[in-house]
Coordinates of C-alpha atoms in Angstrom, one line a residue:
M75 CA -36.6 -3.4 59.9
P76 CA -38.8 -1.1 61.4
L77 CA -37.4 0.5 65.0
L78 CA -41.0 0.1 66.6
E79 CA -43.8 -2.0 64.6
I80 CA -47.4 -2.3 66.5
K81 CA -49.3 -5.3 64.9
N82 CA -53.1 -5.4 65.4
L83 CA -52.8 -4.4 69.4
Q84 CA -56.4 -4.9 71.6
L85 CA -55.7 -4.0 75.0
E86 CA -58.5 -4.2 77.3
F87 CA -59.6 -2.9 80.6
G88 CA -61.2 -5.3 82.7
S89 CA -62.1 -8.6 83.0
G90 CA -65.3 -11.3 81.9
S91 CA -68.3 -10.0 80.7
S92 CA -67.0 -6.4 82.0
A93 CA -64.1 -6.3 79.9
S94 CA -63.7 -3.1 77.6
R95 CA -61.3 -2.8 74.4
A96 CA -60.2 0.9 75.0
V97 CA -57.1 0.3 71.4
D98 CA -58.6 -2.8 69.0
G99 CA -56.5 -3.8 66.5
V100 CA -54.1 -0.3 66.1
S101 CA -50.9 -1.3 63.7
L102 CA -48.0 1.2 63.4
S103 CA -44.1 1.3 62.0
L104 CA -41.6 4.0 63.0
E105 CA -38.5 4.3 61.4
A106 CA -35.4 5.2 63.2
G107 CA -34.7 9.2 62.6
K108 CA -38.6 9.6 61.9
T109 CA -41.4 10.8 63.7
L110 CA -45.1 9.7 63.6
C111 CA -47.8 11.7 64.8
L112 CA -50.8 10.1 66.9
V113 CA -53.6 12.4 66.8
G114 CA -57.4 12.6 68.2
E115 CA -59.4 14.0 70.8
S116 CA -59.2 13.1 74.6
G117 CA -60.4 9.5 75.0
S118 CA -59.5 8.0 71.1
G119 CA -56.9 5.7 72.7
K120 CA -53.7 7.6 71.8
S121 CA -51.8 7.4 75.4
V122 CA -52.9 4.0 76.2
T123 CA -51.6 2.6 72.6
A124 CA -48.2 4.6 73.8
L125 CA -48.1 2.8 77.4
S126 CA -48.5 0.0 75.9
I127 CA -45.4 0.4 73.8
A128 CA -43.2 -0.3 77.1
R129 CA -46.4 -2.4 79.4
L130 CA -46.5 0.4 81.3
L131 CA -50.0 0.3 82.0
P132 CA -50.8 -2.3 85.1
S133 CA -51.6 -5.2 85.1
P134 CA -54.5 -5.9 86.2
P135 CA -57.0 -3.8 85.2
A136 CA -55.1 -3.7 81.8
R137 CA -54.7 -6.7 79.7
Y138 CA -53.5 -7.5 76.5
A139 CA -55.9 -9.0 74.5
G140 CA -53.7 -9.7 71.1
G141 CA -51.5 -8.5 68.4
E142 CA -47.4 -7.8 68.8
I143 CA -45.6 -5.0 69.5
W144 CA -41.6 -5.6 68.3
I145 CA -38.6 -3.1 69.3
E146 CA -35.7 -3.6 67.3
G147 CA -37.1 -6.9 66.4
R148 CA -38.2 -8.3 69.7
D149 CA -41.4 -8.4 70.9
V150 CA -42.0 -6.6 74.1
L151 CA -45.2 -8.9 74.9
K152 CA -42.6 -12.0 75.4
M153 CA -40.1 -9.8 77.4
N154 CA -39.4 -10.9 81.0
A155 CA -39.0 -8.2 83.8
R156 CA -35.2 -7.8 83.2
E157 CA -36.0 -7.7 79.7
L158 CA -38.1 -4.7 80.1
R159 CA -36.1 -2.9 82.4
G160 CA -33.5 -2.7 79.2
I161 CA -36.0 -1.3 77.1
R162 CA -37.6 0.9 79.5
G163 CA -35.7 3.9 79.2
G164 CA -32.6 2.5 77.6
V165 CA -34.6 2.0 74.3
V166 CA -37.5 3.9 75.0
S167 CA -37.9 7.2 77.1
Y168 CA -41.3 9.1 77.7
V169 CA -42.0 12.9 78.1
F170 CA -45.7 13.3 79.6
Q171 CA -48.0 16.3 79.6
E172 CA -47.4 17.9 83.1
P173 CA -44.2 18.2 83.6
G174 CA -44.7 19.6 87.1
A175 CA -46.7 16.5 88.2
S176 CA -44.0 14.0 86.7
L177 CA -41.0 16.0 88.8
N178 CA -40.4 15.6 92.6
P179 CA -41.1 18.6 94.3
V180 CA -38.4 17.9 96.9
F181 CA -35.2 17.4 95.4
R182 CA -33.3 19.5 92.8
V183 CA -33.6 18.9 89.0
G184 CA -29.9 18.0 88.6
S185 CA -30.2 15.2 91.2
Q186 CA -33.1 13.7 89.4
I187 CA -31.4 14.0 86.1
K188 CA -28.7 11.9 88.0
E189 CA -30.8 9.3 89.3
A190 CA -32.0 8.7 85.5
L191 CA -27.8 8.4 84.5
R192 CA -27.0 6.6 87.6
Y193 CA -29.9 3.7 86.3
H194 CA -28.9 3.7 82.7
R195 CA -25.5 4.9 82.4
P196 CA -23.5 4.6 85.5
D197 CA -20.1 6.0 84.1
A198 CA -22.1 9.3 83.2
A199 CA -23.5 10.3 86.6
T200 CA -21.3 13.1 86.8
D201 CA -22.8 17.1 87.5
A202 CA -20.9 17.7 84.1
E203 CA -23.0 15.5 82.1
V204 CA -26.3 17.1 83.9
V205 CA -25.3 20.6 82.8
R206 CA -24.6 19.4 79.4
L207 CA -27.7 17.7 79.1
L208 CA -29.7 21.1 80.4
K209 CA -27.2 23.2 77.9
Q210 CA -28.5 20.2 75.3
V211 CA -32.6 20.7 75.6
G212 CA -31.7 25.1 75.6
I213 CA -32.1 26.0 79.9
P214 CA -29.8 29.0 80.0
A215 CA -27.2 28.9 83.0
P216 CA -27.4 25.0 83.3
E217 CA -24.8 25.6 86.1
T218 CA -27.2 27.1 87.8
R219 CA -30.7 25.9 87.0
A220 CA -29.5 22.5 87.8
R221 CA -29.6 23.7 91.6
S222 CA -33.3 24.8 91.1
Y223 CA -36.4 23.0 93.0
P224 CA -39.3 22.2 90.2
H225 CA -41.4 25.2 91.4
E226 CA -38.8 27.4 90.9
L227 CA -38.8 26.8 87.1
S228 CA -41.5 28.0 84.6
G229 CA -43.6 25.2 82.7
G230 CA -41.6 25.5 79.4
M231 CA -38.5 24.8 81.6
Q232 CA -39.7 21.9 83.5
Q233 CA -40.8 20.8 80.3
R234 CA -36.8 21.0 78.9
V235 CA -35.7 19.1 82.0
M236 CA -38.2 16.4 81.5
I237 CA -37.2 16.0 77.8
A238 CA -33.4 16.6 79.2
M239 CA -33.9 13.3 81.9
A240 CA -35.7 11.3 79.1
L241 CA -32.7 12.1 76.9
A242 CA -30.0 10.7 80.1
S243 CA -30.2 7.3 78.9
R244 CA -29.7 8.0 75.3
P245 CA -32.7 6.2 74.1
Q246 CA -33.5 5.3 70.2
L247 CA -37.2 6.1 70.7
L248 CA -38.5 9.4 72.1
I249 CA -42.5 9.1 73.1
A250 CA -43.8 12.7 74.2
D251 CA -47.5 12.2 75.4
E252 CA -49.1 15.6 74.5
P253 CA -45.7 17.3 76.0
T254 CA -47.4 21.1 74.7
T255 CA -50.8 20.8 76.2
A256 CA -49.9 23.0 79.7
L257 CA -47.8 25.5 77.6
D258 CA -48.7 28.5 76.4
V259 CA -48.7 29.1 72.3
T260 CA -44.9 30.6 72.3
I261 CA -43.8 28.0 74.5
Q262 CA -45.3 25.0 72.4
A263 CA -43.6 26.4 69.2
Q264 CA -39.9 26.5 71.1
I265 CA -40.6 22.6 72.5
I266 CA -41.4 21.5 69.1
D267 CA -38.8 23.0 67.3
L268 CA -36.5 21.6 70.2
L269 CA -37.6 18.2 69.5
R270 CA -36.9 18.7 65.5
D271 CA -33.4 19.6 66.6
L272 CA -32.6 17.2 69.0
R273 CA -34.5 14.3 66.5
A274 CA -31.5 15.6 63.6
Q275 CA -28.9 15.3 66.2
L276 CA -29.3 12.2 68.2
G277 CA -31.0 10.4 64.8
M278 CA -33.6 9.2 67.3
A279 CA -37.3 8.7 66.5
V280 CA -40.4 10.5 67.6
L281 CA -43.4 9.2 68.5
L282 CA -45.9 12.8 69.3
I283 CA -49.1 12.3 70.6
T284 CA -51.5 15.2 70.7
H285 CA -55.3 16.1 69.9
N286 CA -53.5 19.5 67.6
L287 CA -53.0 18.6 63.9
G288 CA -51.4 21.7 63.5
L289 CA -48.7 20.4 65.7
A290 CA -48.6 17.4 64.1
G291 CA -47.6 19.2 60.7
D292 CA -45.0 20.9 62.1
L293 CA -42.6 17.9 63.4
A294 CA -44.8 15.2 62.0
D295 CA -43.4 12.7 58.6
E296 CA -46.1 10.5 59.4
V297 CA -49.7 10.7 60.8
A298 CA -52.2 8.3 62.0
V299 CA -55.5 9.5 63.5
L300 CA -57.2 7.7 66.2
Y301 CA -61.0 7.5 67.2
A302 CA -62.4 5.2 69.6
G303 CA -59.5 2.8 69.4
Q304 CA -59.2 2.3 65.9
I305 CA -57.0 3.9 63.5
V306 CA -59.4 6.3 60.9
E307 CA -56.4 7.1 58.7
S308 CA -53.1 7.0 58.4
G309 CA -50.3 8.8 55.7
S310 CA -47.9 11.2 55.3
A311 CA -48.1 14.4 57.2
G312 CA -48.5 16.2 54.1
D313 CA -51.2 14.3 52.7
I314 CA -53.5 14.1 55.6
L315 CA -53.1 17.8 56.4
R316 CA -53.1 19.0 52.6
R317 CA -56.4 16.3 51.3
P318 CA -57.7 14.6 54.6
L319 CA -60.2 11.7 53.5
H320 CA -61.6 10.1 56.3
P321 CA -65.1 12.5 58.0
Y322 CA -63.0 13.0 61.0
T323 CA -59.7 13.7 60.0
R324 CA -61.5 16.3 57.7
A325 CA -63.5 17.8 60.9
L326 CA -60.5 18.1 62.8
I327 CA -58.8 20.4 60.2
R328 CA -61.8 22.5 59.9
S329 CA -62.0 23.0 63.7
I330 CA -58.3 24.3 63.9
P331 CA -58.4 28.2 64.3
S332 CA -57.5 30.0 60.7
L333 CA -56.3 33.8 59.9
E334 CA -58.4 33.2 56.8
N335 CA -61.5 32.7 58.4
A336 CA -61.2 35.6 61.2
G337 CA -64.6 36.8 62.2
E338 CA -66.2 33.3 61.5
R339 CA -68.0 30.6 63.8
L340 CA -65.2 28.2 64.5
E341 CA -66.4 24.8 63.7
T342 CA -66.8 22.1 66.3
I343 CA -67.4 18.3 66.5
P344 CA -70.9 17.7 68.2
G345 CA -71.0 14.8 71.0
S346 CA -67.9 13.1 72.4
V347 CA -65.8 10.3 71.3
P348 CA -67.6 7.5 73.0
L349 CA -66.2 5.3 76.2
P350 CA -64.8 1.6 76.0
G351 CA -67.2 -0.8 76.1
A352 CA -70.0 1.5 74.6
F353 CA -68.8 1.9 71.6
P354 CA -71.9 2.3 68.9
A355 CA -72.2 -0.8 66.3
G356 CA -71.0 0.1 62.3
C357 CA -68.6 3.0 61.9
R358 CA -67.6 4.3 65.2
F359 CA -68.1 8.0 64.3
H360 CA -71.1 7.8 62.8
P361 CA -73.1 9.4 65.7
R362 CA -71.1 12.8 65.3
C363 CA -70.7 12.5 61.1
S364 CA -72.5 14.5 58.9
Q365 CA -71.9 12.3 55.6
A366 CA -73.4 9.1 57.7
K367 CA -75.4 7.2 55.6
P368 CA -77.9 3.9 56.6
E369 CA -74.9 1.3 56.0
C370 CA -73.1 3.6 58.3
R371 CA -74.9 2.2 61.4
E372 CA -74.6 -1.4 60.3
E373 CA -71.5 -2.5 58.9
Q374 CA -68.1 -1.8 60.8
P375 CA -65.7 -0.1 58.1
A376 CA -62.0 -1.8 57.1
L377 CA -59.3 0.2 57.2
L378 CA -58.1 -0.1 53.3
T379 CA -55.0 0.6 51.8
Q380 CA -54.7 3.4 48.9
E381 CA -52.6 4.5 46.4
G382 CA -49.6 6.0 47.8
G383 CA -49.8 4.2 51.3
R384 CA -53.0 5.9 52.5
A385 CA -55.0 3.9 54.9
V386 CA -58.6 5.1 55.5
R387 CA -62.1 3.2 57.5
C388 CA -64.3 5.0 55.0
P389 CA -65.6 3.5 51.9
W390 CA -67.6 7.2 51.1
T391 CA -64.1 8.8 51.4
G392 CA -64.6 11.0 48.0
A393 CA -67.6 12.4 49.6
G394 CA -67.3 16.2 50.4
A395 CA -63.4 15.5 50.6
K396 CA -61.7 18.9 50.5

Protein backbone atom coordinates (compact mmCIF):
# COMPACT_ATOMS: atom_id res chain seq x y z
CA MET A 1 0.00 0.00 0.00
CA PRO A 2 1.43 3.44 -0.91
CA LEU A 3 2.11 5.84 1.94
CA LEU A 4 0.36 8.60 -0.03
CA GLU A 5 -2.20 8.15 -2.77
CA ILE A 6 -4.16 10.96 -4.41
CA LYS A 7 -7.01 9.96 -6.70
CA ASN A 8 -8.57 12.39 -9.18
CA LEU A 9 -8.22 15.41 -6.88
CA GLN A 10 -10.32 18.41 -7.88
CA LEU A 11 -9.85 21.62 -5.94
CA GLU A 12 -11.74 24.86 -6.48
CA PHE A 13 -11.56 28.38 -5.12
CA GLY A 14 -14.70 30.45 -4.80
CA SER A 15 -18.27 29.25 -5.11
CA GLY A 16 -21.10 29.09 -7.58
CA SER A 17 -20.55 30.70 -10.96
CA SER A 18 -17.36 32.41 -9.73
CA ALA A 19 -15.65 29.15 -8.74
CA SER A 20 -12.37 28.42 -10.49
CA ARG A 21 -10.70 25.01 -10.52
CA ALA A 22 -7.02 25.20 -9.59
CA VAL A 23 -6.39 21.43 -9.44
CA ASP A 24 -8.18 19.27 -11.98
CA GLY A 25 -8.03 15.49 -11.78
CA VAL A 26 -4.57 15.08 -10.23
CA SER A 27 -3.62 11.52 -9.24
CA LEU A 28 -0.35 10.66 -7.49
CA SER A 29 1.18 7.76 -5.59
CA LEU A 30 4.22 7.79 -3.29
CA GLU A 31 5.83 4.82 -1.55
CA ALA A 32 7.65 5.01 1.79
CA GLY A 33 11.33 5.84 1.38
CA LYS A 34 10.87 7.25 -2.13
CA THR A 35 10.93 10.77 -3.54
CA LEU A 36 8.31 12.18 -5.90
CA CYS A 37 8.92 15.55 -7.52
CA LEU A 38 6.14 17.86 -8.70
CA VAL A 39 7.51 20.11 -11.43
CA GLY A 40 5.98 23.10 -13.17
CA GLU A 41 5.99 26.87 -13.48
CA SER A 42 4.46 29.13 -10.87
CA GLY A 43 0.68 28.89 -11.09
CA SER A 44 0.65 25.28 -12.28
CA GLY A 45 -1.00 23.98 -9.09
CA LYS A 46 2.00 22.40 -7.35
CA SER A 47 1.75 24.15 -3.99
CA VAL A 48 -2.03 23.95 -3.64
CA THR A 49 -1.81 20.23 -4.39
CA ALA A 50 0.80 19.85 -1.65
CA LEU A 51 -1.15 21.93 0.87
CA SER A 52 -4.30 19.94 0.17
CA ILE A 53 -2.61 16.72 1.35
CA ALA A 54 -2.98 17.78 4.99
CA ARG A 55 -5.99 20.02 4.28
CA LEU A 56 -4.06 23.18 5.11
CA LEU A 57 -5.97 25.36 2.65
CA PRO A 58 -8.62 27.52 4.36
CA SER A 59 -12.15 26.51 3.42
CA PRO A 60 -13.71 28.76 2.22
CA PRO A 61 -12.42 29.90 -0.22
CA ALA A 62 -10.92 26.48 -1.06
CA ARG A 63 -13.34 23.63 -1.76
CA TYR A 64 -12.62 19.98 -2.50
CA ALA A 65 -14.88 19.35 -5.48
CA GLY A 66 -13.92 15.71 -5.90
CA GLY A 67 -11.33 13.01 -5.48
CA GLU A 68 -9.64 11.25 -2.58
CA ILE A 69 -6.44 11.72 -0.55
CA TRP A 70 -5.22 8.60 1.23
CA ILE A 71 -2.42 8.55 3.82
CA GLU A 72 -1.57 5.24 5.47
CA GLY A 73 -4.84 3.83 4.17
CA ARG A 74 -6.98 6.63 5.65
CA ASP A 75 -8.95 9.17 3.60
CA VAL A 76 -7.83 12.64 4.68
CA LEU A 77 -10.93 14.28 3.19
CA LYS A 78 -13.13 12.34 5.62
CA MET A 79 -11.07 13.03 8.76
CA ASN A 80 -12.42 15.06 11.67
CA ALA A 81 -10.43 17.86 13.33
CA ARG A 82 -8.78 15.57 15.90
CA GLU A 83 -7.64 13.11 13.25
CA LEU A 84 -6.27 15.95 11.12
CA ARG A 85 -4.19 17.23 14.03
CA GLY A 86 -2.60 13.79 14.25
CA ILE A 87 -1.74 13.84 10.54
CA ARG A 88 -0.36 17.39 10.49
CA GLY A 89 3.18 17.22 11.74
CA GLY A 90 2.77 13.74 13.16
CA VAL A 91 2.69 11.96 9.80
CA VAL A 92 3.18 14.79 7.30
CA SER A 93 5.58 17.71 7.81
CA TYR A 94 6.22 20.69 5.54
CA VAL A 95 9.29 22.74 4.66
CA PHE A 96 8.45 25.98 2.85
CA GLN A 97 10.45 28.11 0.44
CA GLU A 98 10.93 31.22 2.59
CA PRO A 99 12.47 30.14 5.90
CA GLY A 100 12.86 33.74 7.02
CA ALA A 101 9.10 34.23 6.71
CA SER A 102 8.28 30.92 8.42
CA LEU A 103 10.43 31.39 11.53
CA ASN A 104 9.21 33.66 14.32
CA PRO A 105 11.70 36.56 14.52
CA VAL A 106 11.24 37.18 18.27
CA PHE A 107 11.98 33.63 19.49
CA ARG A 108 15.27 31.77 19.51
CA VAL A 109 15.37 28.93 16.99
CA GLY A 110 15.90 26.34 19.74
CA SER A 111 12.69 27.45 21.44
CA GLN A 112 10.77 27.09 18.18
CA ILE A 113 12.06 23.56 17.64
CA LYS A 114 11.22 22.70 21.24
CA GLU A 115 7.65 23.92 20.69
CA ALA A 116 7.26 21.39 17.87
CA LEU A 117 8.66 18.70 20.16
CA ARG A 118 6.25 19.60 22.98
CA TYR A 119 3.30 19.21 20.63
CA HIS A 120 4.28 15.96 18.92
CA ARG A 121 6.81 14.28 21.25
CA PRO A 122 6.44 15.86 24.69
CA ASP A 123 8.75 13.35 26.38
CA ALA A 124 11.57 14.44 24.02
CA ALA A 125 11.11 18.21 24.45
CA THR A 126 14.58 18.76 25.89
CA ASP A 127 17.55 20.96 25.07
CA ALA A 128 19.54 17.83 24.26
CA GLU A 129 17.02 16.76 21.59
CA VAL A 130 17.02 20.25 20.07
CA VAL A 131 20.81 20.11 19.81
CA ARG A 132 20.64 16.62 18.32
CA LEU A 133 18.19 17.76 15.63
CA LEU A 134 20.32 20.78 14.73
CA LYS A 135 23.38 18.56 14.51
CA GLN A 136 21.46 16.07 12.35
CA VAL A 137 20.76 18.74 9.73
CA GLY A 138 24.39 19.82 9.63
CA ILE A 139 24.38 23.01 11.68
CA PRO A 140 27.82 23.64 13.24
CA ALA A 141 28.07 24.48 16.96
CA PRO A 142 24.42 23.45 17.52
CA GLU A 143 24.49 24.34 21.22
CA THR A 144 25.31 27.94 20.30
CA ARG A 145 22.99 28.13 17.28
CA ALA A 146 20.04 26.92 19.34
CA ARG A 147 20.26 30.23 21.23
CA SER A 148 20.35 32.30 18.04
CA TYR A 149 17.49 34.37 16.64
CA PRO A 150 16.51 33.75 12.99
CA HIS A 151 18.03 37.03 11.76
CA GLU A 152 21.42 35.91 13.09
CA LEU A 153 21.48 32.95 10.69
CA SER A 154 22.11 32.82 6.95
CA GLY A 155 19.35 31.73 4.57
CA GLY A 156 20.86 28.27 4.29
CA MET A 157 21.08 27.92 8.07
CA GLN A 158 17.48 29.11 8.45
CA GLN A 159 16.35 26.44 6.00
CA ARG A 160 18.26 23.79 7.95
CA VAL A 161 16.46 24.95 11.10
CA MET A 162 13.13 24.57 9.27
CA ILE A 163 14.09 21.04 8.24
CA ALA A 164 15.07 20.24 11.85
CA MET A 165 11.70 21.54 13.02
CA ALA A 166 9.91 19.42 10.42
CA LEU A 167 11.85 16.34 11.55
CA ALA A 168 11.05 16.91 15.23
CA SER A 169 7.84 14.90 14.95
CA ARG A 170 9.54 12.04 13.07
CA PRO A 171 7.19 12.31 10.06
CA GLN A 172 6.75 9.58 7.50
CA LEU A 173 6.27 12.11 4.69
CA LEU A 174 8.26 15.32 4.28
CA ILE A 175 6.81 17.83 1.82
CA ALA A 176 9.44 20.33 0.67
CA ASP A 177 7.84 23.22 -1.23
CA GLU A 178 10.54 24.98 -3.27
CA PRO A 179 13.02 24.56 -0.37
CA THR A 180 15.95 26.06 -2.29
CA THR A 181 14.35 28.95 -4.20
CA ALA A 182 15.69 31.73 -1.96
CA LEU A 183 19.20 30.22 -1.73
CA ASP A 184 22.28 30.53 -3.90
CA VAL A 185 23.35 27.62 -6.10
CA THR A 186 25.98 26.22 -3.72
CA ILE A 187 23.58 26.20 -0.77
CA GLN A 188 20.86 24.70 -2.99
CA ALA A 189 23.10 21.70 -3.64
CA GLN A 190 23.81 21.33 0.08
CA ILE A 191 20.10 21.33 0.97
CA ILE A 192 19.32 18.73 -1.72
CA ASP A 193 22.19 16.56 -0.46
CA LEU A 194 20.84 16.94 3.08
CA LEU A 195 17.33 15.85 2.04
CA ARG A 196 18.79 12.83 0.24
CA ASP A 197 20.83 11.82 3.31
CA LEU A 198 17.89 12.28 5.69
CA ARG A 199 15.63 10.20 3.48
CA ALA A 200 18.17 7.37 3.57
CA GLN A 201 18.73 7.66 7.34
CA LEU A 202 15.09 7.96 8.40
CA GLY A 203 13.32 5.97 5.67
CA MET A 204 10.78 8.72 5.10
CA ALA A 205 9.13 9.63 1.82
CA VAL A 206 9.80 13.05 0.29
CA LEU A 207 7.48 15.10 -1.92
CA LEU A 208 9.64 17.77 -3.55
CA ILE A 209 8.01 20.73 -5.28
CA THR A 210 10.11 22.73 -7.71
CA HIS A 211 10.14 24.51 -11.05
CA ASN A 212 13.68 23.25 -11.66
CA LEU A 213 13.92 19.89 -13.43
CA GLY A 214 17.64 19.87 -12.70
CA LEU A 215 16.92 19.62 -8.97
CA ALA A 216 14.38 16.90 -9.67
CA GLY A 217 17.05 14.83 -11.38
CA ASP A 218 19.31 15.12 -8.34
CA LEU A 219 16.84 13.72 -5.83
CA ALA A 220 13.65 12.27 -7.30
CA ASP A 221 12.74 8.68 -8.07
CA GLU A 222 9.54 9.72 -9.85
CA VAL A 223 8.50 12.99 -11.49
CA ALA A 224 5.06 14.43 -12.23
CA VAL A 225 4.91 17.53 -14.43
CA LEU A 226 1.97 19.86 -13.74
CA TYR A 227 0.55 22.51 -16.04
CA ALA A 228 -2.61 24.56 -15.45
CA GLY A 229 -3.84 22.25 -12.70
CA GLN A 230 -3.32 18.98 -14.60
CA ILE A 231 -0.57 16.38 -14.77
CA VAL A 232 0.76 16.44 -18.32
CA GLU A 233 3.50 13.82 -17.87
CA SER A 234 4.67 11.41 -15.18
CA GLY A 235 7.15 8.59 -14.87
CA SER A 236 10.58 7.76 -13.50
CA ALA A 237 12.93 10.72 -13.15
CA GLY A 238 15.52 9.13 -15.41
CA ASP A 239 13.05 8.43 -18.21
CA ILE A 240 11.54 11.91 -18.15
CA LEU A 241 14.87 13.73 -18.07
CA ARG A 242 16.43 11.56 -20.78
CA ARG A 243 13.39 11.24 -23.04
CA PRO A 244 10.66 13.78 -22.28
CA LEU A 245 7.47 13.16 -24.22
CA HIS A 246 5.17 16.12 -23.59
CA PRO A 247 6.02 19.41 -25.38
CA TYR A 248 5.81 21.26 -22.07
CA THR A 249 8.32 18.94 -20.39
CA ARG A 250 10.67 19.28 -23.35
CA ALA A 251 10.36 23.07 -23.20
CA LEU A 252 11.19 23.07 -19.48
CA ILE A 253 14.30 20.98 -20.08
CA ARG A 254 15.45 23.16 -22.98
CA SER A 255 15.21 26.23 -20.75
CA ILE A 256 17.80 24.84 -18.30
CA PRO A 257 21.21 26.53 -18.76
CA SER A 258 23.87 24.10 -19.97
CA LEU A 259 27.63 24.32 -20.47
CA GLU A 260 27.11 22.49 -23.76
CA ASN A 261 25.18 25.49 -25.07
CA ALA A 262 27.51 28.19 -23.75
CA GLY A 263 27.23 31.38 -25.78
CA GLU A 264 23.87 30.41 -27.28
CA ARG A 265 20.61 32.19 -26.53
CA LEU A 266 18.71 30.41 -23.76
CA GLU A 267 15.37 29.04 -24.94
CA THR A 268 12.25 30.29 -23.20
CA ILE A 269 8.58 29.33 -23.24
CA PRO A 270 6.43 32.13 -24.72
CA GLY A 271 3.51 33.43 -22.71
CA SER A 272 2.59 32.37 -19.19
CA VAL A 273 0.53 29.78 -17.33
CA PRO A 274 -3.19 30.65 -17.62
CA LEU A 275 -5.02 31.53 -14.43
CA PRO A 276 -7.65 29.17 -12.97
CA GLY A 277 -10.98 30.05 -14.51
CA ALA A 278 -9.30 31.20 -17.72
CA PHE A 279 -7.99 27.90 -19.04
CA PRO A 280 -8.22 27.66 -22.84
CA ALA A 281 -10.41 25.09 -24.57
CA GLY A 282 -8.72 21.92 -25.72
CA CYS A 283 -5.18 21.25 -24.57
CA ARG A 284 -4.32 23.86 -21.95
CA PHE A 285 -0.76 24.18 -23.26
CA HIS A 286 -1.66 24.70 -26.91
CA PRO A 287 -1.41 28.55 -26.95
CA ARG A 288 2.28 28.22 -25.97
CA CYS A 289 3.10 25.01 -27.85
CA SER A 290 5.20 25.17 -31.02
CA GLN A 291 3.77 21.81 -32.15
CA ALA A 292 0.08 22.58 -31.63
CA LYS A 293 -2.33 21.24 -34.25
CA PRO A 294 -5.92 22.30 -34.98
CA GLU A 295 -7.21 19.34 -32.93
CA CYS A 296 -5.32 20.63 -29.88
CA ARG A 297 -7.54 23.71 -29.78
CA GLU A 298 -10.74 21.68 -29.74
CA GLU A 299 -10.27 18.49 -27.71
CA GLN A 300 -8.77 18.15 -24.26
CA PRO A 301 -6.35 15.20 -24.35
CA ALA A 302 -6.57 12.43 -21.76
CA LEU A 303 -3.64 11.35 -19.60
CA LEU A 304 -2.72 8.02 -21.19
CA THR A 305 -0.41 5.45 -19.61
CA GLN A 306 2.23 4.06 -21.93
CA GLU A 307 4.58 1.10 -21.78
CA GLY A 308 6.86 1.18 -18.75
CA GLY A 309 4.47 3.20 -16.60
CA ARG A 310 4.98 6.53 -18.38
CA ALA A 311 1.89 8.69 -18.64
CA VAL A 312 1.51 11.65 -20.97
CA ARG A 313 -1.32 14.05 -21.84
CA CYS A 314 -0.57 14.48 -25.56
CA PRO A 315 -1.58 12.33 -28.56
CA TRP A 316 1.36 13.64 -30.61
CA THR A 317 4.15 12.54 -28.29
CA GLY A 318 6.38 11.33 -31.10
CA ALA A 319 6.49 14.70 -32.81
CA GLY A 320 9.73 16.52 -32.23
CA ALA A 321 10.83 14.31 -29.35
CA LYS A 322 14.43 14.58 -28.34
